[in-house]
Amino acid sequence: MGDRLSTTFAALADPTRRAILARLALGESSVLKLAEPFDISLPAISKHLKVLERAGLITRTRDAQMRPCRIDAKALKEADDWLEEYRRLWEERLDRLDDYLRVLQAQEKQDDKQSKPVKQRKREKQRGDKK
Amino acid sequence: MGDRLSTTFAALADPTRRAILARLALGESSVLKLAEPFDISLPAISKHLKVLERAGLITRTRDAQMRPCRIDAKALKEADDWLEEYRRLWEERLDRLDDYLRVLQAQEKQDDKQSKPVKQRKREKQRGDKK
């Protein structure tokens, strides 16, 4: 699996190939239709498709004349599973930030409580003065 | 960001670099300690570290003599965010499988209900015969 993962990440390391995957996530497409939005030659697109196919990120129907390309989620899921192990790194960081904000809010409330009696005492004192 | 993502994926496309990240996910480490489990030269490890550093996947303290390496979650999070867009592809597939299993279970229950009266009728018939 180690090498498969390397092939997947290498295939994802190109903006055109990622754009092709984004298009195929919406549904299958012929090579000609896939090439339309890109300002590169058809052979260049075919090369990118071969890299994606070798990485198992797309499949192409062999027998059909149109040979439509389809996204294959399996390799993407493997890359996602690998990254999942690291998710705790930023999730823990966000949790720590959350904890810190909660402490700040608790302190603010505490300050409010402590300052109220002082104000109240002042008001009561003022009322007393007026009497 | 497009190019940054390409650099990140390219840096992840190597088993040794992924192993270095797995080690650093446990805590910061010096280059010497990082190199220990690997059967490759120190310059080769340094090269891998440079690739990881350029991709923003690790940081190294400049002024300290030990120059400990530390994992930096930001670039990993960006790669994870990109993959998140595709997560629905396999989650939907799992949902469909779930729905299918639920239909099968519902059918089984239906079959059970329909077969029970037959058995009951048989048992009642047998009891009647014994009388």
Tab-separated table of C-alpha atoms in Angstrom:
chain	number	residue	atom	x	y	z
A	1	MET	CA	0.000	0.000	0.000
A	2	GLY	CA	2.968	2.313	0.695
A	3	ASP	CA	3.847	2.666	-2.935
A	4	ARG	CA	0.224	2.940	-4.029
A	5	LEU	CA	-0.155	5.891	-1.666
A	6	SER	CA	2.970	7.530	-3.157
A	7	THR	CA	1.545	7.100	-6.662
A	8	THR	CA	-1.748	8.633	-5.527
A	9	PHE	CA	-0.115	11.669	-3.893
A	10	ALA	CA	2.194	12.140	-6.917
A	11	ALA	CA	-0.851	12.100	-9.221
A	12	LEU	CA	-2.589	14.706	-7.039
A	13	ALA	CA	0.485	16.976	-7.157
A	14	ASP	CA	-0.684	18.782	-10.300
A	15	PRO	CA	-3.366	21.479	-10.620
A	16	THR	CA	-4.597	20.252	-14.042
A	17	ARG	CA	-5.031	16.698	-12.761
A	18	ARG	CA	-6.875	17.981	-9.684
A	19	ALA	CA	-9.118	20.077	-11.963
A	20	ILE	CA	-9.865	16.978	-14.064
A	21	LEU	CA	-10.854	15.082	-10.893
A	22	ALA	CA	-13.063	17.995	-9.808
A	23	ARG	CA	-14.849	17.791	-13.183
A	24	LEU	CA	-15.225	14.001	-12.961
A	25	ALA	CA	-16.626	14.249	-9.427
A	26	LEU	CA	-19.741	15.716	-11.111
A	27	GLY	CA	-20.107	12.719	-13.415
A	28	GLU	CA	-18.362	10.713	-16.157
A	29	SER	CA	-17.071	12.505	-19.227
A	30	SER	CA	-15.419	11.835	-22.577
A	31	VAL	CA	-11.792	12.912	-23.096
A	32	LEU	CA	-12.870	15.575	-25.613
A	33	LYS	CA	-15.362	17.133	-23.197
A	34	LEU	CA	-12.805	16.939	-20.379
A	35	ALA	CA	-10.216	18.766	-22.490
A	36	GLU	CA	-12.559	21.667	-23.428
A	37	PRO	CA	-11.906	24.054	-20.493
A	38	PHE	CA	-8.137	23.543	-20.565
A	39	ASP	CA	-5.731	25.539	-22.658
A	40	ILE	CA	-3.521	22.525	-23.340
A	41	SER	CA	-3.288	20.022	-26.197
A	42	LEU	CA	-5.297	16.803	-26.329
A	43	PRO	CA	-2.113	14.656	-26.047
A	44	ALA	CA	-1.199	16.592	-22.872
A	45	ILE	CA	-4.654	15.852	-21.417
A	46	SER	CA	-4.277	12.186	-22.407
A	47	LYS	CA	-0.957	12.078	-20.556
A	48	HIS	CA	-2.587	13.477	-17.403
A	49	LEU	CA	-5.415	10.939	-17.719
A	50	LYS	CA	-2.857	8.119	-17.969
A	51	VAL	CA	-1.213	9.292	-14.722
A	52	LEU	CA	-4.629	9.436	-13.009
A	53	GLU	CA	-5.558	5.999	-14.392
A	54	ARG	CA	-2.254	4.417	-13.256
A	55	ALA	CA	-2.842	5.857	-9.768
A	56	GLY	CA	-6.294	4.272	-9.741
A	57	LEU	CA	-7.946	7.688	-9.424
A	58	ILE	CA	-9.986	7.251	-12.609
A	59	THR	CA	-11.212	4.337	-14.694
A	60	ARG	CA	-11.895	4.277	-18.431
A	61	THR	CA	-14.250	1.933	-20.206
A	62	ARG	CA	-12.187	-0.190	-22.565
A	63	ASP	CA	-14.773	-1.324	-25.096
A	64	ALA	CA	-16.884	1.804	-25.618
A	65	GLN	CA	-15.947	4.026	-28.520
A	66	MET	CA	-16.231	7.161	-26.402
A	67	ARG	CA	-14.093	5.681	-23.613
A	68	PRO	CA	-15.706	7.866	-20.939
A	69	CYS	CA	-13.595	8.613	-17.856
A	70	ARG	CA	-15.014	8.027	-14.410
A	71	ILE	CA	-13.630	9.015	-11.012
A	72	ASP	CA	-12.708	6.086	-8.753
A	73	ALA	CA	-13.023	6.999	-5.092
A	74	LYS	CA	-10.927	4.138	-3.661
A	75	ALA	CA	-7.463	5.688	-4.050
A	76	LEU	CA	-8.777	9.068	-2.824
A	77	LYS	CA	-10.215	7.337	0.241
A	78	GLU	CA	-6.829	5.753	0.981
A	79	ALA	CA	-5.155	9.175	0.839
A	80	ASP	CA	-7.925	10.537	3.067
A	81	ASP	CA	-7.451	7.653	5.538
A	82	TRP	CA	-3.733	8.442	5.736
A	83	LEU	CA	-4.464	12.127	6.455
A	84	GLU	CA	-7.084	11.178	9.052
A	85	GLU	CA	-4.291	10.021	11.381
A	86	TYR	CA	-3.001	13.592	11.440
A	87	ARG	CA	-6.379	15.291	11.804
A	88	ARG	CA	-6.034	15.234	15.588
A	89	LEU	CA	-3.036	17.615	15.202
A	90	TRP	CA	-5.207	20.559	14.146
A	91	GLU	CA	-8.322	19.368	15.903
A	92	GLU	CA	-6.425	19.293	19.222
A	93	ARG	CA	-5.107	22.752	18.437
A	94	LEU	CA	-8.669	23.995	17.844
A	95	ASP	CA	-9.774	22.245	21.057
A	96	ARG	CA	-7.021	24.023	22.982
A	97	LEU	CA	-8.145	27.339	21.474
A	98	ASP	CA	-11.723	26.467	22.460
A	99	ASP	CA	-10.617	25.707	26.034
A	100	TYR	CA	-8.713	28.989	26.183
A	101	LEU	CA	-11.737	30.973	24.956
A	102	ARG	CA	-13.914	29.230	27.549
A	103	VAL	CA	-11.438	30.221	30.301
A	104	LEU	CA	-11.501	33.825	29.052
A	105	GLN	CA	-15.319	33.860	29.042
A	106	ALA	CA	-15.432	32.349	32.545
A	107	GLN	CA	-13.017	34.995	33.769
A	108	GLU	CA	-15.150	37.728	32.205
A	109	LYS	CA	-18.237	36.410	33.984
A	110	GLN	CA	-16.292	36.210	37.243
A	111	ASP	CA	-15.168	39.830	36.790
A	112	ASP	CA	-18.774	40.876	36.142
A	113	LYS	CA	-19.938	39.183	39.340
A	114	GLN	CA	-17.180	40.744	41.382
A	115	SER	CA	-17.751	44.226	39.983
A	116	LYS	CA	-21.540	44.187	40.501
A	117	PRO	CA	-21.554	44.261	44.304
A	118	VAL	CA	-19.120	47.176	44.230
A	119	LYS	CA	-21.422	49.156	41.905
A	120	GLN	CA	-24.449	48.127	43.931
A	121	ARG	CA	-22.722	49.146	47.126
A	122	LYS	CA	-21.911	52.513	45.540
A	123	ARG	CA	-25.523	52.978	44.421
A	124	GLU	CA	-26.800	52.030	47.833
A	125	LYS	CA	-24.340	54.411	49.409
A	126	GLN	CA	-25.486	57.218	47.061
A	127	ARG	CA	-29.130	56.497	47.922
A	128	GLY	CA	-28.227	56.626	51.578
A	129	ASP	CA	-26.527	59.971	51.073
A	130	LYS	CA	-29.632	61.397	49.408
A	131	LYS	CA	-31.905	60.313	52.281
B	1	MET	CA	-2.851	28.019	-3.043
B	2	GLY	CA	-2.972	25.715	-6.087
B	3	ASP	CA	0.769	25.433	-6.294
B	4	ARG	CA	1.158	25.128	-2.535
B	5	LEU	CA	-1.184	22.128	-2.657
B	6	SER	CA	0.897	20.570	-5.461
B	7	THR	CA	4.070	21.012	-3.388
B	8	THR	CA	2.351	19.410	-0.390
B	9	PHE	CA	1.091	16.397	-2.351
B	10	ALA	CA	4.505	15.975	-4.038
B	11	ALA	CA	6.196	16.016	-0.618
B	12	LEU	CA	3.767	13.351	0.638
B	13	ALA	CA	4.504	11.132	-2.388
B	14	ASP	CA	7.407	9.354	-0.666
B	15	PRO	CA	7.264	6.611	2.003
B	16	THR	CA	10.368	7.869	3.883
B	17	ARG	CA	8.961	11.406	4.113
B	18	ARG	CA	5.610	10.049	5.312
B	19	ALA	CA	7.468	7.944	7.928
B	20	ILE	CA	9.329	11.083	9.095
B	21	LEU	CA	5.988	12.891	9.484
B	22	ALA	CA	4.548	9.922	11.411
B	23	ARG	CA	7.519	10.135	13.809
B	24	LEU	CA	7.173	13.929	14.187
B	25	ALA	CA	3.447	13.608	14.884
B	26	LEU	CA	4.542	12.124	18.241
B	27	GLY	CA	6.680	15.156	19.087
B	28	GLU	CA	9.645	17.224	17.913
B	29	SER	CA	12.948	15.493	17.209
B	30	SER	CA	16.555	16.244	16.226
B	31	VAL	CA	17.761	15.235	12.761
B	32	LEU	CA	20.073	12.580	14.253
B	33	LYS	CA	17.261	10.951	16.214
B	34	LEU	CA	14.973	11.146	13.187
B	35	ALA	CA	17.584	9.399	11.022
B	36	GLU	CA	18.117	6.462	13.470
B	37	PRO	CA	15.383	4.059	12.271
B	38	PHE	CA	16.165	4.633	8.588
B	39	ASP	CA	18.713	2.683	6.587
B	40	ILE	CA	19.737	5.742	4.565
B	41	SER	CA	22.532	8.316	4.904
B	42	LEU	CA	22.219	11.494	6.935
B	43	PRO	CA	22.494	13.680	3.794
B	44	ALA	CA	19.611	11.723	2.274
B	45	ILE	CA	17.511	12.375	5.403
B	46	SER	CA	18.472	16.058	5.257
B	47	LYS	CA	17.285	16.187	1.652
B	48	HIS	CA	13.908	14.723	2.634
B	49	LEU	CA	13.641	17.230	5.490
B	50	LYS	CA	14.295	20.082	3.079
B	51	VAL	CA	11.466	18.886	0.818
B	52	LEU	CA	9.126	18.672	3.838
B	53	GLU	CA	10.246	22.114	5.050
B	54	ARG	CA	9.739	23.703	1.622
B	55	ALA	CA	6.223	22.234	1.523
B	56	GLY	CA	5.516	23.767	4.934
B	57	LEU	CA	4.957	20.318	6.445
B	58	ILE	CA	7.691	20.773	9.061
B	59	THR	CA	9.473	23.695	10.698
B	60	ARG	CA	13.014	23.770	12.060
B	61	THR	CA	14.282	26.102	14.746
B	62	ARG	CA	16.953	28.282	13.180
B	63	ASP	CA	18.940	29.445	16.198
B	64	ALA	CA	19.111	26.293	18.347
B	65	GLN	CA	22.185	24.114	17.944
B	66	MET	CA	20.089	20.931	17.812
B	67	ARG	CA	17.729	22.399	15.197
B	68	PRO	CA	14.805	20.180	16.255
B	69	CYS	CA	12.189	19.423	13.590
B	70	ARG	CA	8.542	19.936	14.326
B	71	ILE	CA	5.473	18.915	12.326
B	72	ASP	CA	3.372	21.819	11.011
B	73	ALA	CA	-0.269	20.844	10.631
B	74	LYS	CA	-1.321	23.720	8.340
B	75	ALA	CA	-0.261	22.244	4.985
B	76	LEU	CA	-1.643	18.832	5.996
B	77	LYS	CA	-4.940	20.487	6.851
B	78	GLU	CA	-5.057	22.135	3.417
B	79	ALA	CA	-4.549	18.732	1.757
B	80	ASP	CA	-7.249	17.298	4.028
B	81	ASP	CA	-9.616	20.152	3.131
B	82	TRP	CA	-9.090	19.408	-0.559
B	83	LEU	CA	-9.869	15.718	-0.038
B	84	GLU	CA	-12.937	16.573	2.060
B	85	GLU	CA	-14.713	17.745	-1.114
B	86	TYR	CA	-14.475	14.193	-2.447
B	87	ARG	CA	-15.431	12.421	0.781
B	88	ARG	CA	-19.097	12.401	-0.278
B	89	LEU	CA	-18.105	10.080	-3.176
B	90	TRP	CA	-17.382	7.135	-0.871
B	91	GLU	CA	-19.740	8.229	1.897
B	92	GLU	CA	-22.656	8.244	-0.554
B	93	ARG	CA	-21.565	4.818	-1.745
B	94	LEU	CA	-21.569	3.554	1.874
B	95	ASP	CA	-24.987	5.168	2.412
B	96	ARG	CA	-26.338	3.334	-0.623
B	97	LEU	CA	-24.914	0.064	0.741
B	98	ASP	CA	-26.562	0.877	4.095
B	99	ASP	CA	-29.910	1.486	2.404
B	100	TYR	CA	-29.591	-1.793	0.507
B	101	LEU	CA	-28.815	-3.725	3.719
B	102	ARG	CA	-31.810	-2.119	5.418
B	103	VAL	CA	-34.053	-3.218	2.531
B	104	LEU	CA	-32.679	-6.773	2.839
B	105	GLN	CA	-33.299	-6.798	6.606
B	106	ALA	CA	-36.825	-5.461	6.125
B	107	GLN	CA	-37.510	-8.186	3.575
B	108	GLU	CA	-36.187	-10.839	5.984
B	109	LYS	CA	-38.500	-9.593	8.743
B	110	GLN	CA	-41.412	-9.617	6.305
B	111	ASP	CA	-40.565	-13.209	5.344
B	112	ASP	CA	-40.417	-14.195	9.053
B	113	LYS	CA	-43.843	-12.708	9.708
B	114	GLN	CA	-45.356	-14.473	6.739
B	115	SER	CA	-43.834	-17.850	7.655
B	116	LYS	CA	-44.814	-17.784	11.366
B	117	PRO	CA	-48.553	-18.228	10.929
B	118	VAL	CA	-47.875	-21.301	8.767
B	119	LYS	CA	-45.755	-22.891	11.529
B	120	GLN	CA	-48.310	-21.909	14.139
B	121	ARG	CA	-51.086	-23.376	12.102
B	122	LYS	CA	-49.101	-26.606	11.772
B	123	ARG	CA	-48.481	-26.750	15.537
B	124	GLU	CA	-52.141	-26.090	16.251
B	125	LYS	CA	-53.104	-28.790	13.795
B	126	GLN	CA	-50.714	-31.265	15.473
B	127	ARG	CA	-52.182	-30.438	18.925
B	128	GLY	CA	-55.663	-30.998	17.531
B	129	ASP	CA	-54.627	-34.357	16.121
B	130	LYS	CA	-53.305	-35.477	19.545
B	131	LYS	CA	-56.544	-34.648	21.289
